[in-house]
Coordinates of C-alpha atoms in Angstrom, one line a residue:
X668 CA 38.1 26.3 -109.9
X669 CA 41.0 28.1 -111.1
X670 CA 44.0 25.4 -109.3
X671 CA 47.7 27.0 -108.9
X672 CA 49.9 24.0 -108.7
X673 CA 51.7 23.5 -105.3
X674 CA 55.2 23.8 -104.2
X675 CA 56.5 20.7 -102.9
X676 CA 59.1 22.7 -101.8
X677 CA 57.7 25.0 -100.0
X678 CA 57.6 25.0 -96.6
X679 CA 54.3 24.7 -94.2
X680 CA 54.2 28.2 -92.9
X681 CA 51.4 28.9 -89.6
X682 CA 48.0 30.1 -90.9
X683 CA 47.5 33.0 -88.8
X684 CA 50.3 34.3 -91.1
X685 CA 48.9 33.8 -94.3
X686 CA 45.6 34.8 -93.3
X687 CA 46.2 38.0 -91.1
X688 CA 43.8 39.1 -89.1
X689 CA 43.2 42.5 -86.7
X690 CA 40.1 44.1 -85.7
X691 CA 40.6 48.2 -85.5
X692 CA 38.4 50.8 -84.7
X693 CA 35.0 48.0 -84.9
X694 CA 36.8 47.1 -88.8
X695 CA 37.8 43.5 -89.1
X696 CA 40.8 43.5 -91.1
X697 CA 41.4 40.7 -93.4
X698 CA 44.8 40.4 -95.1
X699 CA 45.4 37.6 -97.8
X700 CA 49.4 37.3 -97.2
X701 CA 50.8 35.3 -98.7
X702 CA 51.9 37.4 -101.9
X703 CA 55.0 34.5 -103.5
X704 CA 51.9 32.7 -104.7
X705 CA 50.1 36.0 -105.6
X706 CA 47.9 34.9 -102.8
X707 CA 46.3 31.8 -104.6
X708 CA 44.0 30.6 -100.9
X709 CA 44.6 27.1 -100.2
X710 CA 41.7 24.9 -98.3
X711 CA 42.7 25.8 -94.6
X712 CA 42.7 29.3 -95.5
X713 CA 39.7 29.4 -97.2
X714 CA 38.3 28.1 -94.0
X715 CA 39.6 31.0 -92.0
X716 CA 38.1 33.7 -94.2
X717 CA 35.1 32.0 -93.7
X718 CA 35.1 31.2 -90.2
X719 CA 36.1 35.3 -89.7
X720 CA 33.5 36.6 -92.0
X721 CA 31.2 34.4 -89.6
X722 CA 33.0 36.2 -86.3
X723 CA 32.2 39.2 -87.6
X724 CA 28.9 38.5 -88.2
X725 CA 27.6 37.9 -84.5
X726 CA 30.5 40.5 -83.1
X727 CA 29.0 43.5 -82.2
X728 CA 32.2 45.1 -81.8
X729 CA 32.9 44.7 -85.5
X730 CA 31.0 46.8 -87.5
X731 CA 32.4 46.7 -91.1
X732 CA 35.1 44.3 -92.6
X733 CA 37.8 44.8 -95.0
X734 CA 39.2 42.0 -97.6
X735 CA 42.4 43.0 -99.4
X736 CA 46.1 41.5 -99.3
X737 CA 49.8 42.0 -99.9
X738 CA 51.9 41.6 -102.7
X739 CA 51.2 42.3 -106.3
X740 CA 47.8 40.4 -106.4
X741 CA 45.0 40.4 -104.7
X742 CA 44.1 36.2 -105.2
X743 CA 45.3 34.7 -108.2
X744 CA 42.5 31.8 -107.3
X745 CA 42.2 28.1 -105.6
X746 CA 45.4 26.4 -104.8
X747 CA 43.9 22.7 -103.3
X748 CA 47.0 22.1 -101.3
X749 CA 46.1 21.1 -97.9
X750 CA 42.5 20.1 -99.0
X751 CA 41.4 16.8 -97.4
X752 CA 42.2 13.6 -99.6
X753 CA 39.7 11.9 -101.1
X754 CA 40.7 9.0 -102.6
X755 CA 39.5 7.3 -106.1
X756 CA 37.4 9.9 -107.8
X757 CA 33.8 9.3 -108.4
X758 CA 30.9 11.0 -109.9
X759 CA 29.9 14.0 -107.8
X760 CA 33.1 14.7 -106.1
X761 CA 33.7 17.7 -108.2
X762 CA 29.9 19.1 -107.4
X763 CA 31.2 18.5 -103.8
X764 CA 33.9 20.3 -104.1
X765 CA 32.6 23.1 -105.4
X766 CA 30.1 23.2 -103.6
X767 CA 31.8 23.0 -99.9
X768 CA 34.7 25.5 -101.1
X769 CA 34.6 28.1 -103.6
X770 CA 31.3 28.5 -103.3
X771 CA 30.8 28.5 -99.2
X772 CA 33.5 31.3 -99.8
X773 CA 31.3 33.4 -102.1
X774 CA 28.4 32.4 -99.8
X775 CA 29.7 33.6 -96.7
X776 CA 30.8 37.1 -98.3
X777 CA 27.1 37.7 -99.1
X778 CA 25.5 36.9 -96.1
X779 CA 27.9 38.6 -93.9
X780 CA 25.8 40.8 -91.8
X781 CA 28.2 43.7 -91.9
X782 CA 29.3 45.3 -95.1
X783 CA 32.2 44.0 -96.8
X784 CA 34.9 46.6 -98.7
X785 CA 36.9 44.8 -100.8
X786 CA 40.3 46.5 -101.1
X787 CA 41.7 45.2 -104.9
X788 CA 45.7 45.8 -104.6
X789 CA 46.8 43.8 -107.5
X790 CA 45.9 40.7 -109.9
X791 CA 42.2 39.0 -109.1
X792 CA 41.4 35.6 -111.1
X793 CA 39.6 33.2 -111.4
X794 CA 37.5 33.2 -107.3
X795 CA 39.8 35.6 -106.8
X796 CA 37.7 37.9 -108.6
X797 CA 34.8 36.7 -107.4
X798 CA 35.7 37.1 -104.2
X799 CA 36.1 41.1 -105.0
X800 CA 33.3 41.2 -106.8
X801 CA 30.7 39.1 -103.8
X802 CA 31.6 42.3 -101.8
X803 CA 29.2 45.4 -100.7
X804 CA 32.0 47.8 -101.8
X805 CA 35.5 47.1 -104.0
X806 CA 38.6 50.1 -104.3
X807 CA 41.4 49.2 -106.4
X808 CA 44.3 50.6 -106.8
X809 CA 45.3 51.4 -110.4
X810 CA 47.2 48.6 -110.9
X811 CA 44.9 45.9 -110.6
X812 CA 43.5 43.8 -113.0
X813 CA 40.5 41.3 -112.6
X814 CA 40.3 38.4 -115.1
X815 CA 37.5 35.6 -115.6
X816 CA 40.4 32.3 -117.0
X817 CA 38.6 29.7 -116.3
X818 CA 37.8 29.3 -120.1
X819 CA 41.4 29.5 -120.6
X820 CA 41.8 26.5 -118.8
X821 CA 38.5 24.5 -120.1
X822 CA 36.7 25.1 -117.4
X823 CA 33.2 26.4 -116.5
X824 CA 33.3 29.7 -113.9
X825 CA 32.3 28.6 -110.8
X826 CA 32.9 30.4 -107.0
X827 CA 29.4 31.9 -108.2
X828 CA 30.9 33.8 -111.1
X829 CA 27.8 33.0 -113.3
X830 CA 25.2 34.1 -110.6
X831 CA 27.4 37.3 -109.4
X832 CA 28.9 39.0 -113.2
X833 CA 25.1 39.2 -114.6
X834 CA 23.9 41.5 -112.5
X835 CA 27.0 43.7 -111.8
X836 CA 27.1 44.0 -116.0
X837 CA 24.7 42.3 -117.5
X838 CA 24.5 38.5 -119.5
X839 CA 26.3 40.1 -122.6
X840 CA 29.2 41.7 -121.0
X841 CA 29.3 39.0 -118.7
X842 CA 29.9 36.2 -121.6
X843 CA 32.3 38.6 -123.3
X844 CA 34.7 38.5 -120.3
X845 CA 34.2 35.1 -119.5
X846 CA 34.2 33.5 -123.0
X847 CA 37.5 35.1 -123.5
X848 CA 39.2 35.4 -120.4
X849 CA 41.2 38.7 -121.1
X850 CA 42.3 40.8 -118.7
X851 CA 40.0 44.2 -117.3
X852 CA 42.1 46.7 -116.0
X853 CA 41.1 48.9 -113.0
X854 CA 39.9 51.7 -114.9
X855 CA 37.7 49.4 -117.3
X856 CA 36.3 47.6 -114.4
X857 CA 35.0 50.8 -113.1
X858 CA 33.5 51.8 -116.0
X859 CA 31.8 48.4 -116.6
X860 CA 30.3 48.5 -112.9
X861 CA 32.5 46.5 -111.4
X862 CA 34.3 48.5 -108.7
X863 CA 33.4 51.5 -107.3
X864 CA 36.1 53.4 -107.3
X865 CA 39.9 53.2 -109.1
X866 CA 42.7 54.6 -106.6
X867 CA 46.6 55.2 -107.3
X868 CA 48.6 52.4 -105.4
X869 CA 49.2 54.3 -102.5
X870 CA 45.5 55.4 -101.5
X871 CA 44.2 52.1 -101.3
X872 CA 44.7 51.6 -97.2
X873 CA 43.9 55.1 -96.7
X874 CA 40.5 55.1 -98.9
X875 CA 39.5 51.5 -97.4
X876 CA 40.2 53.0 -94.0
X877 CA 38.2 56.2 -94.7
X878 CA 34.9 53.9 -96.2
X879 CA 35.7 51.9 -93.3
X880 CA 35.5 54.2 -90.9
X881 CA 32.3 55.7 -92.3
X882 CA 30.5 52.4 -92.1
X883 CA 31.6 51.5 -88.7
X884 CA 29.9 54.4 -87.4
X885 CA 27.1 53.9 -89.2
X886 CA 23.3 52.7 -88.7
X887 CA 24.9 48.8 -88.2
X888 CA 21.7 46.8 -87.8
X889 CA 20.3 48.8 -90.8
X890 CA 22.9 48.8 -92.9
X891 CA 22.5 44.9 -92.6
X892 CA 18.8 44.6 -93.8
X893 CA 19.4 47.2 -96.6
X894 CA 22.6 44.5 -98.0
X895 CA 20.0 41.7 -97.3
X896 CA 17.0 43.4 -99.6
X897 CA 19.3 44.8 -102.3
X898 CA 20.9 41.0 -102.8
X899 CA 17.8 39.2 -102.6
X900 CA 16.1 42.2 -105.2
X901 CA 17.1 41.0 -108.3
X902 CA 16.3 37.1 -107.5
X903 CA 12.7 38.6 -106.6
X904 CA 9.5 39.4 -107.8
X905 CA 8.1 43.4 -106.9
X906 CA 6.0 42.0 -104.8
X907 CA 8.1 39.9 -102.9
X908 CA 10.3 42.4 -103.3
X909 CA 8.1 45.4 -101.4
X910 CA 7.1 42.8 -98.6
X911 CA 10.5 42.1 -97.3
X912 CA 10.9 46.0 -97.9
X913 CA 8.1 46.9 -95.4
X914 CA 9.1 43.7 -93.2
X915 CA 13.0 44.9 -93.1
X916 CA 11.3 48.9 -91.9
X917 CA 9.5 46.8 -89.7
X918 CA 12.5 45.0 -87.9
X919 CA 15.0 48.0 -88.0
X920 CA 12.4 50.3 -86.1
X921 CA 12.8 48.0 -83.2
X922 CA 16.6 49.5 -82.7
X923 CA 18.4 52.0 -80.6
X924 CA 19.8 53.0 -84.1
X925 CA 16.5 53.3 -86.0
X926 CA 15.7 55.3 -82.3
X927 CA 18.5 57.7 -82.2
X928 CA 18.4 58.6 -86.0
X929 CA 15.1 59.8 -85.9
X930 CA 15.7 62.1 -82.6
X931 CA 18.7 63.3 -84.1
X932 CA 16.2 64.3 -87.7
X933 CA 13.5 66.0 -84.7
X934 CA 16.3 67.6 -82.6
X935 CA 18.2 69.0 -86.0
X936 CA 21.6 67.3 -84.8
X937 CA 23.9 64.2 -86.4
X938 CA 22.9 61.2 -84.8
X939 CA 26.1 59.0 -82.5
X940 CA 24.6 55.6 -84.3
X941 CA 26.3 52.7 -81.8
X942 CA 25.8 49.7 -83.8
X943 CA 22.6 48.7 -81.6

């Protein structure tokens, strides 16, 4: 779960500041901010990420979304201040808990239906690196680090950790970094699969904005089938795997997209995709 205790000094602060939000050129922009508590994401703003991640879902204005934040980290995990009380503790709570937060979180990364960049600034623990690593894409910026501590604390990964790492890395590279907990740096995590590309500090906006930009004026509708079939591939057999393949062709072909790609191939000219 990865907990970061709470402040009781703090004070309550509105939540479309921690969790900023803008929508630029069709990219939905969202901004972990709250960098004192290297961005740890309390209960309520959990609930925003996911309840944007939905927007951008069914908005066709928004054709790619960016995760990253401010600070020195990136998410330093789960703080549960703010999360609804539940009383005397009894068997199954936890499950629940889980269940309806960390992993929702994870959940609603994957089934976006626009592709997800993660931009990595700084420190990512515990679902805090889950959360990078759930995305289509992840940049970091040289300084990052990512590191699996839930077995520092005595406690099992969860946020989908032990669903996502195995088939970034594989199962032994996988338990290596989760068994011990030590830190990855940006460079390592590239090499290991985990992130697509290492950036110095300063290119990070510039190089999310760029792969933004690049899927926001890109084949939208298709672009969403292709995320669908490549997260579903591994969890499939070939021949499920070819039918939703052929059935994915079949759905995409019925778009102005699909359309105006294939005129563009006949009439040897780049194609103005508009997200349809």
């Amino acid at each position: 779960m990865t907990t970061s205790s709470p402040d009781p000094t703090a004070s309550p602060e509105p939540l479309d500041s921690l969790i900023l939000h803008t929508t630029d050129n069709a990219v939905s922009w969202i901004t972990l901010n709250r960098p004192e508590a290297m961005n740890a994401v309390t209960w309520d703003q959990r609930e925003r990420v996911i309840a944007l991640l939905d927007e951008a879902s069914g908005d066709p204005g928004v054709r790619a979304v960016v995760i990253t934040a401010t600070g020195r980290g990136f998410c330093a995990g789960a703080d549960l201040r703010g999360a609804p009380a539940t009383g005397e503790r009894v068997p199954g709570d936890v499950a629940r808990t889980v269940r309806r937060g960390a992993q929702r979180l994870i959940a609603a990364v994957l089934d976006c239906e626009k592709p997800v960049i993660a931009a990595v600034n700084g420190t990512a623990a515990g679902i805090g690196a889950h959360l990078a690593f759930a995305c289509d894409l992840v940049i970091a910026a040289e300084p990052a680090r990512f590191i699996e501590v839930f077995a520092r604390r005595g406690l099992v990964p969860d946020g989908g950790g032990a669903y996502l790492l195995p088939r970034l890395i594989g199962p032994q590279r996988a338990k290596e970094l989760m068994f011990f907990g030590d830190f990855v740096s940006a460079a390592e995590a590239e090499r290991l699969g985990l992130v697509n590309r290492v950036v110095p500090a300063d290119d990070l906006e510039k190089t999310a904005r760029e792969w933004a930009r690049r899927l926001a004026t890109g084949p939208t509708r298709a672009l969403a089938l292709t995320k669908q079939l490549v997260n579903a591939s591994l969890d499939s057999d070939r021949a499920t795997a070819f039918a939703a393949e052929a059935n994915a062709q079949e759905i995409n072909m019925t778009t102005a997209d699909a359309n105006e790609g294939v005129a563009g191939f006949v009439e040897r000219r780049p194609p103005s995709f508009r997200g349809r």
